[in-house]
Short mmCIF file of C-alpha atoms in Angstrom, two decimals:
data_model
loop_
_atom_site.label_atom_id
_atom_site.label_comp_id
_atom_site.label_asym_id
_atom_site.label_seq_id
_atom_site.Cartn_x
_atom_site.Cartn_y
_atom_site.Cartn_z
CA MET A 1253 -15.21 -5.74 -32.71
CA ALA A 1254 -12.16 -6.82 -31.96
CA ASN A 1255 -12.66 -10.91 -32.17
CA GLY A 1256 -15.12 -10.28 -35.77
CA LEU A 1257 -17.61 -10.68 -33.47
CA TYR A 1258 -20.63 -8.61 -33.13
CA VAL A 1259 -24.34 -8.58 -33.24
CA HIS A 1260 -26.66 -6.32 -31.11
CA SER A 1261 -30.52 -7.29 -32.71
CA GLU A 1262 -32.11 -9.16 -34.95
CA ILE A 1263 -32.66 -6.04 -37.55
CA GLY A 1264 -29.92 -4.29 -38.09
CA PRO A 1265 -27.37 -4.75 -41.36
CA LEU A 1266 -25.66 -8.09 -41.65
CA LYS A 1267 -22.41 -7.86 -42.98
CA LYS A 1268 -20.78 -11.48 -42.17
CA VAL A 1269 -23.30 -14.98 -41.98
CA CYS A 1270 -21.45 -18.21 -41.39
CA LEU A 1271 -23.65 -20.55 -43.85
CA HIS A 1272 -22.48 -25.13 -44.31
CA ARG A 1273 -23.28 -26.01 -47.83
CA PRO A 1274 -25.05 -29.11 -47.82
CA GLY A 1275 -22.79 -31.90 -49.06
CA GLU A 1276 -22.89 -35.92 -48.47
CA GLU A 1277 -23.90 -35.70 -45.48
CA LEU A 1278 -27.35 -35.69 -47.24
CA LEU A 1279 -26.06 -39.13 -49.62
CA ASN A 1280 -25.60 -40.85 -46.49
CA LEU A 1281 -29.67 -40.44 -44.89
CA THR A 1282 -31.42 -43.44 -45.34
CA PRO A 1283 -35.56 -43.53 -45.03
CA ASP A 1284 -33.89 -46.40 -41.82
CA ASP A 1285 -32.13 -43.81 -40.41
CA LEU A 1286 -34.36 -40.38 -40.73
CA GLU A 1287 -36.20 -40.61 -37.15
CA ARG A 1288 -32.63 -41.19 -35.58
CA LEU A 1289 -30.58 -38.22 -37.42
CA LEU A 1290 -34.02 -35.79 -37.16
CA PHE A 1291 -34.84 -35.48 -40.68
CA ASP A 1292 -38.22 -36.28 -42.13
CA ASP A 1293 -37.37 -36.81 -45.28
CA ILE A 1294 -34.67 -36.55 -47.84
CA PRO A 1295 -34.12 -34.37 -49.81
CA PHE A 1296 -32.13 -34.28 -53.43
CA LEU A 1297 -28.70 -33.32 -53.00
CA GLU A 1298 -27.96 -31.84 -56.08
CA VAL A 1299 -31.65 -29.23 -55.38
CA ALA A 1300 -30.67 -28.82 -52.40
CA GLN A 1301 -26.99 -27.50 -53.38
CA ALA A 1302 -28.09 -25.03 -55.84
CA GLU A 1303 -31.22 -23.95 -53.80
CA HIS A 1304 -28.28 -23.42 -50.64
CA ASP A 1305 -25.64 -21.39 -53.18
CA LYS A 1306 -28.79 -19.72 -54.05
CA PHE A 1307 -29.30 -18.40 -51.03
CA ALA A 1308 -25.80 -17.58 -50.47
CA GLU A 1309 -25.94 -15.39 -54.09
CA LEU A 1310 -28.52 -13.67 -52.67
CA LEU A 1311 -27.21 -12.28 -49.71
CA ARG A 1312 -24.01 -11.86 -51.12
CA ASN A 1313 -25.48 -9.49 -53.76
CA GLU A 1314 -27.19 -7.34 -50.42
CA GLY A 1315 -23.16 -7.00 -49.21
CA VAL A 1316 -22.92 -9.65 -46.92
CA GLU A 1317 -20.15 -11.91 -45.94
CA VAL A 1318 -20.65 -14.88 -46.54
CA LEU A 1319 -18.46 -17.25 -44.61
CA TYR A 1320 -18.28 -21.43 -44.07
CA LEU A 1321 -18.17 -23.16 -41.38
CA GLU A 1322 -16.60 -26.13 -42.51
CA LYS A 1323 -13.67 -23.34 -44.33
CA LEU A 1324 -13.57 -21.74 -40.94
CA THR A 1325 -13.13 -24.50 -38.84
CA ALA A 1326 -10.54 -26.39 -41.54
CA GLU A 1327 -8.69 -23.18 -40.50
CA ALA A 1328 -8.39 -22.70 -37.29
CA LEU A 1329 -6.88 -26.39 -37.30
CA ASP A 1330 -4.74 -25.53 -39.46
CA ALA A 1331 -3.65 -22.53 -37.54
CA ALA A 1332 -3.21 -24.47 -34.44
CA GLY A 1333 -2.07 -27.56 -35.11
CA SER A 1334 -4.71 -29.28 -33.65
CA ARG A 1335 -6.09 -31.60 -36.60
CA ASP A 1336 -5.12 -34.08 -34.36
CA GLU A 1337 -6.46 -33.06 -30.80
CA PHE A 1338 -9.65 -32.10 -32.92
CA THR A 1339 -9.50 -36.30 -34.53
CA GLU A 1340 -9.47 -37.51 -31.12
CA GLN A 1341 -12.18 -35.92 -29.88
CA TRP A 1342 -14.41 -36.67 -32.99
CA LEU A 1343 -12.86 -40.06 -32.86
CA ASP A 1344 -14.64 -39.93 -29.11
CA GLU A 1345 -18.31 -38.67 -30.35
CA SER A 1346 -18.72 -40.46 -32.67
CA GLY A 1347 -20.27 -43.81 -31.22
CA LEU A 1348 -17.24 -46.13 -32.21
CA ARG A 1349 -16.89 -49.27 -30.97
CA GLY A 1350 -13.54 -51.52 -30.93
CA HIS A 1351 -10.19 -50.31 -30.31
CA ASN A 1352 -9.14 -51.54 -33.95
CA THR A 1353 -11.69 -49.90 -35.51
CA ARG A 1354 -11.34 -46.50 -34.39
CA ALA A 1355 -7.44 -47.60 -35.52
CA ALA A 1356 -9.23 -48.19 -39.26
CA VAL A 1357 -11.14 -44.57 -38.98
CA LYS A 1358 -8.16 -42.34 -37.54
CA GLU A 1359 -5.83 -43.94 -40.50
CA PHE A 1360 -8.63 -43.54 -42.86
CA MET A 1361 -9.30 -39.81 -41.65
CA ASP A 1362 -5.36 -39.19 -41.79
CA SER A 1363 -4.99 -40.08 -44.86
CA ILE A 1364 -7.29 -36.99 -46.49
CA THR A 1365 -4.74 -34.29 -46.74
CA ASP A 1366 -6.47 -31.45 -47.69
CA THR A 1367 -8.03 -30.24 -43.97
CA GLN A 1368 -11.38 -28.86 -45.39
CA ALA A 1369 -11.46 -32.54 -47.10
CA PHE A 1370 -11.10 -33.56 -43.57
CA VAL A 1371 -14.02 -31.25 -42.10
CA GLU A 1372 -16.29 -32.24 -44.62
CA LYS A 1373 -15.46 -36.13 -44.57
CA CYS A 1374 -15.97 -35.83 -40.22
CA ILE A 1375 -19.77 -34.52 -41.80
CA ALA A 1376 -20.67 -36.50 -44.26
CA GLY A 1377 -19.99 -39.47 -41.84
CA ILE A 1378 -19.14 -43.37 -42.60
CA ARG A 1379 -20.52 -46.00 -44.68
CA LYS A 1380 -19.08 -49.62 -43.12
CA ASN A 1381 -18.52 -50.19 -46.96
CA GLU A 1382 -15.91 -47.33 -47.20
CA LEU A 1383 -13.11 -49.39 -45.11
CA ASP A 1384 -12.28 -53.29 -44.40
CA ILE A 1385 -12.75 -53.68 -41.23
CA PRO A 1386 -12.66 -57.29 -39.67
CA HIS A 1387 -15.74 -58.50 -38.31
CA GLY A 1388 -15.96 -57.93 -34.37
CA SER A 1389 -12.74 -55.42 -34.80
CA GLY A 1390 -11.33 -57.55 -30.72
CA SER A 1391 -14.52 -55.74 -29.52
CA LEU A 1392 -17.64 -58.25 -27.83
CA SER A 1393 -19.70 -54.94 -28.33
CA ALA A 1394 -18.56 -54.55 -31.62
CA ILE A 1395 -19.67 -58.09 -32.40
CA VAL A 1396 -22.92 -57.87 -30.65
CA ASP A 1397 -23.89 -54.15 -31.62
CA ASP A 1398 -23.30 -54.90 -35.41
CA GLN A 1399 -25.59 -57.78 -35.50
CA ASP A 1400 -28.18 -56.10 -33.95
CA ALA A 1401 -27.39 -52.76 -36.38
CA VAL A 1402 -30.26 -51.51 -38.68
CA THR A 1403 -28.01 -49.36 -40.10
CA ASP A 1404 -25.22 -49.84 -43.20
CA LEU A 1405 -23.09 -46.47 -41.46
CA LEU A 1406 -19.95 -47.32 -39.56
CA ILE A 1407 -20.05 -43.10 -38.07
CA ASP A 1408 -23.48 -41.34 -38.42
CA PRO A 1409 -23.08 -38.21 -40.51
CA MET A 1410 -24.37 -34.65 -39.87
CA PRO A 1411 -27.15 -33.73 -41.50
CA ASN A 1412 -27.88 -30.92 -40.23
CA THR A 1413 -25.18 -29.29 -39.90
CA TYR A 1414 -26.56 -26.80 -42.74
CA PHE A 1415 -28.85 -25.32 -40.13
CA THR A 1416 -25.69 -23.21 -38.62
CA ARG A 1417 -28.56 -21.28 -36.36
CA ASP A 1418 -28.08 -24.39 -33.22
CA PRO A 1419 -24.44 -25.22 -32.84
CA PHE A 1420 -23.66 -21.93 -31.25
CA ALA A 1421 -24.97 -17.76 -31.38
CA ILE A 1422 -23.32 -15.28 -31.36
CA VAL A 1423 -24.76 -12.79 -28.74
CA GLY A 1424 -23.04 -9.15 -28.47
CA LYS A 1425 -19.58 -9.64 -28.65
CA GLY A 1426 -19.15 -13.40 -27.75
CA VAL A 1427 -20.54 -17.00 -27.48
CA ASN A 1428 -22.94 -19.65 -26.56
CA LEU A 1429 -21.03 -22.51 -27.45
CA ASN A 1430 -24.75 -24.86 -26.85
CA HIS A 1431 -25.16 -28.17 -25.24
CA MET A 1432 -27.75 -29.38 -27.44
CA TYR A 1433 -30.55 -31.95 -27.62
CA SER A 1434 -30.16 -34.69 -29.58
CA VAL A 1435 -26.57 -36.99 -29.59
CA THR A 1436 -26.49 -36.54 -33.21
CA ARG A 1437 -26.33 -32.67 -33.05
CA ASN A 1438 -24.23 -31.98 -30.56
CA ARG A 1439 -21.44 -33.25 -32.66
CA GLU A 1440 -21.87 -30.00 -34.80
CA THR A 1441 -20.30 -27.83 -31.76
CA LEU A 1442 -17.59 -29.30 -31.93
CA LEU A 1443 -16.33 -27.28 -34.57
CA GLY A 1444 -18.01 -24.30 -32.85
CA LYS A 1445 -15.50 -24.86 -29.60
CA TYR A 1446 -12.59 -25.70 -32.80
CA ILE A 1447 -13.19 -22.46 -34.24
CA PHE A 1448 -14.01 -19.95 -31.37
CA ARG A 1449 -10.78 -21.65 -29.55
CA ASP A 1450 -8.26 -21.41 -32.13
CA HIS A 1451 -9.30 -19.53 -35.79
CA PRO A 1452 -7.07 -16.67 -35.97
CA GLU A 1453 -10.23 -13.47 -35.81
CA TYR A 1454 -12.26 -15.80 -33.62
CA LYS A 1455 -10.65 -17.10 -31.15
CA ASP A 1456 -11.00 -14.64 -28.36
CA ALA A 1457 -14.60 -14.16 -27.96
CA PRO A 1458 -15.87 -15.09 -24.86
CA LEU A 1459 -17.94 -18.01 -24.08
CA TRP A 1460 -21.42 -17.42 -22.60
CA TYR A 1461 -21.93 -20.92 -22.07
CA ARG A 1462 -19.79 -23.60 -22.98
CA ARG A 1463 -21.01 -27.53 -24.69
CA ASP A 1464 -20.48 -29.68 -22.20
CA SER A 1465 -22.64 -27.69 -19.47
CA ALA A 1466 -25.07 -29.80 -18.02
CA TYR A 1467 -27.87 -28.28 -19.44
CA HIS A 1468 -29.19 -28.79 -22.85
CA THR A 1469 -29.80 -25.05 -25.31
CA GLU A 1470 -29.75 -24.59 -29.24
CA GLY A 1471 -29.41 -21.22 -31.45
CA GLY A 1472 -33.19 -21.38 -32.47
CA ASP A 1473 -34.25 -20.22 -28.84
CA VAL A 1474 -32.07 -17.11 -28.79
CA LEU A 1475 -33.08 -13.59 -30.57
CA ASN A 1476 -31.26 -10.41 -30.19
CA LEU A 1477 -33.41 -7.75 -28.99
CA ASN A 1478 -31.36 -5.34 -28.59
CA ALA A 1479 -27.86 -4.66 -26.90
CA HIS A 1480 -28.56 -5.63 -23.53
CA THR A 1481 -31.96 -7.82 -23.82
CA LEU A 1482 -32.10 -11.48 -24.93
CA ALA A 1483 -35.50 -13.47 -25.38
CA ILE A 1484 -34.48 -17.58 -25.43
CA GLY A 1485 -37.38 -19.99 -25.74
CA ILE A 1486 -38.27 -22.56 -23.94
CA SER A 1487 -39.05 -25.66 -25.77
CA GLN A 1488 -38.44 -28.89 -27.32
CA ARG A 1489 -34.85 -28.50 -27.36
CA THR A 1490 -33.91 -25.61 -25.20
CA GLN A 1491 -34.23 -26.12 -21.22
CA ALA A 1492 -35.58 -23.57 -18.34
CA ALA A 1493 -32.22 -24.96 -16.00
CA ALA A 1494 -30.21 -24.02 -19.56
CA ILE A 1495 -31.65 -20.72 -19.65
CA ASP A 1496 -31.03 -20.33 -15.64
CA SER A 1497 -27.20 -21.13 -16.08
CA LEU A 1498 -26.67 -18.25 -19.03
CA ALA A 1499 -28.46 -16.00 -17.11
CA ARG A 1500 -26.00 -16.56 -14.51
CA ASN A 1501 -23.27 -16.21 -16.18
CA MET A 1502 -24.09 -13.32 -19.12
CA PHE A 1503 -24.75 -11.45 -15.13
CA TRP A 1504 -22.66 -12.69 -12.83
CA GLY A 1505 -19.32 -13.70 -15.11
CA ASP A 1506 -16.14 -11.89 -15.55
CA LYS A 1507 -15.95 -11.52 -18.95
CA GLY A 1508 -18.49 -8.30 -19.65
CA CYS A 1509 -21.13 -9.55 -20.92
CA GLU A 1510 -23.74 -6.90 -21.72
CA ILE A 1511 -26.74 -8.71 -21.48
CA ASP A 1512 -28.73 -7.81 -18.72
CA THR A 1513 -31.86 -8.95 -18.95
CA ILE A 1514 -33.34 -11.98 -21.18
CA TYR A 1515 -37.33 -12.88 -21.59
CA ALA A 1516 -38.04 -16.46 -21.56
CA PHE A 1517 -40.91 -17.38 -23.82
CA ASN A 1518 -42.82 -21.03 -22.94
CA ILE A 1519 -43.74 -22.59 -25.78
CA PRO A 1520 -45.11 -25.74 -26.97
CA ALA A 1521 -42.61 -28.56 -27.17
CA SER A 1522 -43.60 -29.98 -29.44
CA ARG A 1523 -41.80 -31.34 -33.67
CA ALA A 1524 -42.99 -28.05 -35.24
CA PHE A 1525 -42.35 -25.38 -32.49
CA MET A 1526 -39.00 -26.99 -32.00
CA HIS A 1527 -37.47 -23.49 -31.36
CA LEU A 1528 -38.78 -20.19 -30.70
CA ASP A 1529 -38.15 -18.82 -34.06
CA THR A 1530 -39.72 -21.77 -35.93
CA VAL A 1531 -43.29 -19.46 -34.47
CA PHE A 1532 -42.18 -16.19 -34.72
CA THR A 1533 -39.14 -13.98 -35.74
CA GLN A 1534 -38.51 -10.44 -36.23
CA ILE A 1535 -38.24 -8.59 -39.39
CA ASP A 1536 -38.65 -4.64 -38.96
CA VAL A 1537 -37.65 -2.22 -35.84
CA ASP A 1538 -41.29 -2.82 -35.02
CA LYS A 1539 -43.00 -5.67 -36.59
CA PHE A 1540 -42.65 -9.82 -36.17
CA THR A 1541 -43.85 -12.67 -38.36
CA ILE A 1542 -45.98 -15.73 -35.62
CA HIS A 1543 -47.59 -19.00 -35.65
CA PRO A 1544 -51.47 -17.51 -35.15
CA GLY A 1545 -51.14 -21.52 -32.88
CA ILE A 1546 -49.85 -19.84 -30.04
CA MET A 1547 -50.83 -16.92 -30.06
CA GLY A 1548 -53.05 -16.49 -26.43
CA THR A 1549 -50.54 -19.55 -25.14
CA LEU A 1550 -46.92 -18.22 -24.49
CA GLN A 1551 -46.14 -18.38 -20.67
CA VAL A 1552 -43.04 -15.20 -20.57
CA PHE A 1553 -40.73 -14.33 -17.68
CA LYS A 1554 -38.46 -11.64 -17.61
CA ILE A 1555 -34.65 -12.65 -15.97
CA THR A 1556 -33.01 -9.75 -14.54
CA LYS A 1557 -29.67 -9.53 -11.86
CA GLY A 1558 -30.72 -10.50 -8.84
CA ALA A 1559 -29.63 -9.14 -5.29
CA VAL A 1560 -26.80 -11.01 -4.34
CA ASP A 1561 -24.31 -12.79 -6.05
CA GLY A 1562 -25.82 -15.51 -8.52
CA GLU A 1563 -29.24 -14.46 -7.58
CA LEU A 1564 -31.74 -14.51 -10.61
CA LYS A 1565 -34.75 -11.90 -9.81
CA ILE A 1566 -37.54 -13.60 -11.89
CA GLU A 1567 -41.06 -11.85 -13.21
CA GLU A 1568 -43.66 -13.63 -14.80
CA MET A 1569 -44.78 -11.24 -17.20
CA VAL A 1570 -48.49 -10.84 -17.16
CA ASP A 1571 -49.95 -9.10 -20.38
CA THR A 1572 -50.29 -9.32 -24.42
CA LEU A 1573 -47.10 -10.32 -26.32
CA GLU A 1574 -47.85 -7.21 -28.65
CA ASN A 1575 -47.14 -5.45 -24.70
CA ILE A 1576 -44.70 -8.18 -23.80
CA LEU A 1577 -42.06 -7.11 -27.05
CA ALA A 1578 -42.68 -3.72 -27.78
CA LYS A 1579 -41.82 -2.82 -23.67
CA ALA A 1580 -38.38 -4.98 -24.20
CA LEU A 1581 -37.41 -2.93 -27.06
CA GLY A 1582 -38.70 0.34 -25.96
CA LEU A 1583 -41.58 1.41 -28.49
CA ASP A 1584 -45.23 1.71 -28.04
CA ALA A 1585 -45.84 -0.87 -30.08
CA VAL A 1586 -45.08 -3.81 -32.42
CA LYS A 1587 -47.59 -5.19 -34.92
CA LEU A 1588 -47.80 -9.32 -35.42
CA ILE A 1589 -48.37 -10.32 -38.71
CA LYS A 1590 -49.94 -13.74 -38.90
CA CYS A 1591 -48.15 -16.88 -40.66
CA GLY A 1592 -50.04 -18.20 -43.59
CA GLY A 1593 -52.52 -14.79 -43.05
CA GLY A 1594 -54.53 -15.98 -40.27
CA ASP A 1595 -56.01 -18.68 -42.06
CA PRO A 1596 -55.76 -21.83 -39.81
CA VAL A 1597 -55.19 -24.50 -42.90
CA ALA A 1598 -52.84 -21.61 -44.56
CA ALA A 1599 -50.75 -20.92 -41.07
CA ALA A 1600 -50.14 -24.84 -40.64
CA ARG A 1601 -48.58 -26.03 -43.52
CA GLU A 1602 -46.93 -22.95 -44.36
CA GLN A 1603 -44.97 -22.87 -40.33
CA TRP A 1604 -44.43 -26.14 -40.34
CA ASN A 1605 -42.36 -25.45 -43.91
CA ASP A 1606 -40.63 -21.83 -42.10
CA GLY A 1607 -42.83 -19.46 -42.59
CA SER A 1608 -42.07 -18.03 -39.55
CA ASN A 1609 -38.30 -18.55 -39.55
CA THR A 1610 -37.04 -15.76 -41.59
CA LEU A 1611 -33.94 -14.01 -42.34
CA CYS A 1612 -33.99 -10.03 -42.08
CA VAL A 1613 -30.92 -8.36 -43.32
CA ALA A 1614 -31.79 -5.23 -42.77
CA PRO A 1615 -34.96 -3.78 -40.82
CA GLY A 1616 -37.69 -4.67 -43.68
CA LYS A 1617 -35.67 -6.62 -45.34
CA ILE A 1618 -35.72 -10.55 -45.59
CA CYS A 1619 -35.32 -14.16 -46.44
CA VAL A 1620 -38.22 -15.76 -47.23
CA TYR A 1621 -38.42 -19.33 -48.31
CA GLN A 1622 -40.21 -19.06 -51.39
CA ARG A 1623 -42.98 -22.33 -51.06
CA ASN A 1624 -45.14 -19.92 -48.06
CA SER A 1625 -47.02 -18.14 -50.89
CA VAL A 1626 -49.47 -16.67 -48.30
CA THR A 1627 -47.38 -15.72 -46.05
CA ASN A 1628 -45.29 -14.21 -48.55
CA ASP A 1629 -48.33 -12.26 -49.67
CA VAL A 1630 -49.22 -10.68 -46.24
CA LEU A 1631 -46.01 -9.67 -45.88
CA TYR A 1632 -45.22 -7.92 -49.00
CA LYS A 1633 -48.82 -6.21 -48.98
CA GLU A 1634 -47.43 -5.20 -44.90
CA GLY A 1635 -44.46 -2.99 -47.11
CA LEU A 1636 -41.71 -5.99 -45.88
CA ASP A 1637 -38.90 -6.09 -49.16
CA LEU A 1638 -38.81 -9.45 -49.94
CA ILE A 1639 -35.61 -11.25 -50.60
CA VAL A 1640 -37.25 -14.61 -52.14
CA VAL A 1641 -35.43 -17.98 -51.71
CA PRO A 1642 -36.34 -21.31 -53.63
CA SER A 1643 -36.70 -23.92 -50.90
CA ALA A 1644 -38.00 -27.27 -52.54
CA GLU A 1645 -35.29 -29.32 -50.98
CA LEU A 1646 -34.29 -27.47 -48.24
CA SER A 1647 -36.97 -27.44 -46.52
CA ARG A 1648 -37.28 -30.75 -46.44
CA GLY A 1649 -34.68 -30.77 -43.27
CA ARG A 1650 -37.45 -28.30 -41.43
CA GLY A 1651 -35.72 -25.04 -41.18
CA GLY A 1652 -36.02 -21.90 -43.06
CA PRO A 1653 -33.66 -18.99 -44.00
CA ARG A 1654 -32.98 -17.95 -39.89
CA CYS A 1655 -32.13 -21.53 -38.97
CA MET A 1656 -29.87 -21.64 -42.01
CA SER A 1657 -27.41 -18.94 -40.89
CA MET A 1658 -26.02 -17.33 -38.19
CA PRO A 1659 -24.94 -13.17 -37.98
CA PHE A 1660 -21.37 -13.32 -37.45
CA ALA A 1661 -21.26 -9.55 -37.26
CA ARG A 1662 -24.03 -7.03 -38.14
CA GLU A 1663 -24.46 -3.06 -37.95
CA ASP A 1664 -25.85 -1.07 -34.66
CA ILE A 1665 -29.84 -0.06 -35.66
#
C-alpha cells in the first residue's frame, strides 16, 4: 500500500474511506436548475449535514478512518503549490463567458486565503449577486447568454459531490479517474486529478482511466469482486466503449494492474438504474442485494486478454446471474436477496431510495438507509448486521451509502 490505496474487494474490512460533507452547494439549488444539475428535489442542508455526520460517526465507530474530499484536495494544492493551476482549469470548465467576468471571478476566488475554504467555494458555485460585474463584460456571447439565462447562478454548484463513489474509483492500488456522463458532474473529477497527482500520500497511484478519455464512465458502475476480477455496468452513465478502453489499459498497460477479468453487465439505461450499484451490491462473501426488476433482463459479457497486443477476448455469458457471480468469485453458489422482499411496489419504492445501494464495512456488516424498512427487515432476517443511516434528506440526491463513499483501503479477506 505504498501509495495509500488498496482495494481488492467490496467486502473486506473497510479501513479508509473518502466522503464529502454536503455544503453550501445544496443552498444553490433552485427548482429551475434541478434537472440540469441532476437533482429531483432540494435537500434541507441542516438535516442532510446532520445525517451525513452520523454516517461518518457510524463508520468511525467501526474503526474506519474517514477522509474528506475537500480537505484532501486542499492538502494536495498546498503541498504542490498548484492552486493557481487548479483555479485556471476550474475556470476553463466553469462555462463562464467574457474576459472581464473571468478576471472578476478569479480575483474573487484568489481573495479566499484558506485553501480548504477555496475548494469548498469551488464546489458551492457562485451566484451572480456575489460579484459586481458590468453587464456583458466585454463579450457579445456574455450579453446574449445573460439575456437568455433563466438562472441566477454565475457558476453552477457541484451538488452531487457528496456522492464520492462516482468521480473516481479505486481498483487495487490504482485509480479510474473518470470522464463522467454530464458536464455538471465531470467537474468533480478535477478534484481527483489533483489529489492523485499532487497529494503526498496518493500522488504515485497509477491511473487505469483518465478524465480526458473519449468515453464516459462512473465509479458507481465498478465493483471490485476480487484482486483480479471487476464487475462493471454498461448503464446510463458508463458506455461500453469506455469499458473497452479501460480493459485495454488494465490488461495491456505497463503499470502492473492486477485485473485480468472484467464482467460487463448491460443494465437498462434509466434514471432509476443509473449505475450498477443501484441495482445490486455485494454484502457478504456469498450474498448480494438485488433489485428484482432487473432479474432475467441482464446481458453479461466476460472480457479477458486477447492473443495479440491490445486485443480483447469477449464472451457473452449465457447463464443465470447467480451462476455467473458464483463462478466469478470462485464459489459453489451465491444468494441474491431481493430489494423490497420481492414485493413489486415495495421493491420499486425502496430501489428508488437506494435499498440495493449498501456499503459493506466487513463481510456481512453493511450500512443501509433507515427509510428502506422492508428491505432492511429482509436483510436482518437473512443474518446481516445492519448499520442504519438516517436518510430523510440525503436520499433526495438519489444515492445510498455506497454512492456516498469511496473506499481507499480495505483489508484482504
